[in-house]
Amino acid sequence: LHIADDQVTFAKASGVTPNVYGNVIKLLPSDFATNGDGGNTKTGIMYVDTAGTGYGMRVPNNSTELYAFVSIPEGMKATHVDIHDKSGQNLAVEVFEIQINATTMVSKGTGNANTTIDITDVNATATNLLAIEVTTTSTGDRVYGGSVTIAAQ
């Protein structure tokens, strides 16, 4: 991180580039993890790159929830969420605000993948983040990634 002339810029360090591009936080396929509440048969996720069937994160079992956790940059607020899945699936998506120092999750909006979800704005704090839940319906489902739109508070 470099601060000069009232501008914040991110320096590339150790081959890692921040996933903030202008007013968008980019979600990579690897940002998603499975919810293990269904037992061992629902844990684990893998990247699939099969020709003809598409690439993306594949779930180990039907009806597995995938979660991406997103930190909102200081001084910004999250306003919209886009999740991209295999064409035509339009999986159910719910966005939560969670606290790192509590066990609460507050829903900020619902919708479907492949559409822009207008969430209740979530201002960045030192203790909050977004949890984006995608509910799959089949082991053939694929999640490619997504984005969170941010704006100044």
Coordinates of C-alpha atoms in Angstrom, one line a residue:
L1 CA 0.0 0.0 0.0
H2 CA 1.4 3.4 -1.0
I3 CA -0.1 6.7 0.1
A4 CA 1.1 9.9 -1.7
D5 CA -0.6 13.1 -2.6
D6 CA -3.9 12.2 -1.0
Q7 CA -4.2 9.1 -3.3
V8 CA -4.1 5.5 -2.2
T9 CA -2.5 3.0 -4.6
F10 CA -1.8 -0.7 -4.1
A11 CA 1.6 -2.0 -4.9
K12 CA 2.1 -5.4 -6.3
A13 CA 3.8 -7.5 -3.6
S14 CA 4.9 -11.1 -3.9
G15 CA 2.9 -11.7 -7.0
V16 CA -0.4 -10.7 -5.3
T17 CA -2.5 -8.0 -6.7
P18 CA -5.5 -6.7 -4.7
N19 CA -8.9 -7.6 -6.1
V20 CA -10.2 -4.0 -6.0
Y21 CA -10.6 -2.4 -9.4
G22 CA -12.0 1.1 -9.3
N23 CA -15.5 0.6 -7.8
V24 CA -15.5 -3.2 -8.0
I25 CA -14.2 -5.9 -5.7
K26 CA -13.5 -9.0 -7.9
L27 CA -14.4 -12.4 -6.6
L28 CA -12.3 -15.3 -7.8
P29 CA -13.5 -18.9 -8.0
S30 CA -11.1 -19.7 -5.2
D31 CA -12.9 -17.2 -2.9
F32 CA -15.7 -19.7 -2.5
A33 CA -15.9 -22.3 0.3
T34 CA -18.5 -24.9 1.1
N35 CA -20.8 -24.8 4.2
G36 CA -20.2 -28.0 6.2
D37 CA -23.5 -27.9 8.0
G38 CA -24.8 -30.9 6.0
G39 CA -22.1 -33.2 7.2
N40 CA -19.0 -34.6 5.6
T41 CA -20.7 -35.2 2.3
K42 CA -21.0 -31.5 1.8
T43 CA -17.5 -30.4 2.6
G44 CA -14.9 -29.8 -0.1
I45 CA -15.0 -27.9 -3.3
M46 CA -13.0 -28.3 -6.5
Y47 CA -12.1 -26.3 -9.6
V48 CA -13.2 -28.0 -12.8
D49 CA -11.9 -27.1 -16.2
T50 CA -13.6 -29.8 -18.4
A51 CA -13.8 -28.9 -22.0
G52 CA -17.3 -28.4 -23.2
T53 CA -18.9 -28.3 -19.8
G54 CA -17.2 -25.2 -18.5
Y55 CA -14.9 -24.2 -15.8
G56 CA -15.6 -23.1 -12.2
M57 CA -16.0 -24.2 -8.7
R58 CA -17.9 -27.5 -8.4
V59 CA -19.7 -28.7 -5.3
P60 CA -19.4 -32.2 -3.8
N61 CA -23.1 -32.7 -3.2
N62 CA -26.5 -31.3 -4.2
S63 CA -27.9 -28.4 -2.3
T64 CA -24.5 -27.3 -0.9
E65 CA -24.1 -23.7 0.1
L66 CA -21.0 -21.9 -1.2
Y67 CA -19.8 -18.8 0.8
A68 CA -17.5 -16.0 -0.3
F69 CA -16.4 -13.6 2.4
V70 CA -15.6 -10.0 1.4
S71 CA -13.9 -7.2 3.3
I72 CA -15.2 -3.8 2.3
P73 CA -12.4 -1.2 2.0
E74 CA -12.2 1.5 4.6
G75 CA -14.3 4.6 3.7
M76 CA -16.4 2.6 1.2
K77 CA -19.8 0.9 1.2
A78 CA -21.0 -2.2 -0.7
T79 CA -24.1 -1.5 -2.8
H80 CA -24.5 -4.4 -5.3
V81 CA -23.5 -8.0 -5.8
D82 CA -23.1 -10.0 -8.9
I83 CA -22.4 -13.8 -8.9
H84 CA -21.8 -15.6 -12.1
D85 CA -22.8 -19.3 -12.6
K86 CA -23.1 -21.7 -15.4
S87 CA -25.4 -20.2 -18.0
G88 CA -29.1 -20.8 -17.2
Q89 CA -28.6 -22.0 -13.6
N90 CA -29.4 -18.7 -11.9
L91 CA -28.7 -20.1 -8.5
A92 CA -30.2 -18.5 -5.4
V93 CA -27.9 -15.9 -3.7
E94 CA -28.3 -14.2 -0.3
V95 CA -25.9 -11.5 1.0
F96 CA -25.3 -11.0 4.7
E97 CA -23.5 -8.5 6.8
I98 CA -21.5 -10.3 9.5
Q99 CA -19.4 -9.2 12.4
I100 CA -16.0 -10.7 13.3
N101 CA -16.7 -10.2 17.0
A102 CA -20.2 -11.7 17.1
T103 CA -22.3 -14.6 15.9
T104 CA -24.9 -12.5 14.0
M105 CA -25.7 -12.5 10.3
V106 CA -28.1 -9.9 9.0
S107 CA -29.5 -10.4 5.5
K108 CA -28.9 -7.4 3.2
G109 CA -30.6 -8.8 0.1
T110 CA -31.5 -11.8 -2.0
G111 CA -31.6 -12.6 -5.7
N112 CA -30.2 -14.9 -8.3
A113 CA -26.9 -15.4 -10.0
N114 CA -26.4 -13.8 -13.4
T115 CA -28.4 -10.7 -12.2
T116 CA -27.3 -7.7 -10.3
I117 CA -28.5 -7.8 -6.7
D118 CA -29.2 -4.4 -5.2
I119 CA -28.4 -4.9 -1.6
T120 CA -29.1 -2.7 1.4
D121 CA -25.9 -0.6 1.5
V122 CA -23.2 -1.9 4.0
N123 CA -20.7 0.7 5.2
A124 CA -17.2 -0.6 6.0
T125 CA -16.3 -0.8 9.7
A126 CA -13.4 -2.3 11.5
T127 CA -15.5 -5.4 12.4
N128 CA -17.8 -6.1 9.6
L129 CA -17.7 -8.0 6.3
L130 CA -20.0 -9.5 3.7
A131 CA -20.9 -13.1 3.5
I132 CA -22.3 -14.1 0.1
E133 CA -24.2 -17.4 0.1
V134 CA -24.9 -19.3 -3.2
T135 CA -27.2 -22.3 -2.9
T136 CA -26.5 -25.0 -5.4
T137 CA -29.0 -27.6 -6.6
S138 CA -26.7 -30.2 -8.4
T139 CA -23.1 -31.3 -8.6
G140 CA -23.2 -30.0 -12.1
D141 CA -23.6 -26.5 -10.9
R142 CA -20.6 -24.2 -11.5
V143 CA -19.8 -20.9 -9.9
Y144 CA -17.3 -18.8 -11.9
G145 CA -16.8 -15.8 -9.6
G146 CA -18.5 -12.5 -9.1
S147 CA -18.1 -8.9 -8.0
V148 CA -19.2 -6.5 -5.3
T149 CA -19.8 -2.9 -6.3
I150 CA -18.5 -0.3 -3.9
A151 CA -18.9 3.4 -3.5
A152 CA -17.7 6.1 -1.1
Q153 CA -19.6 6.3 2.2

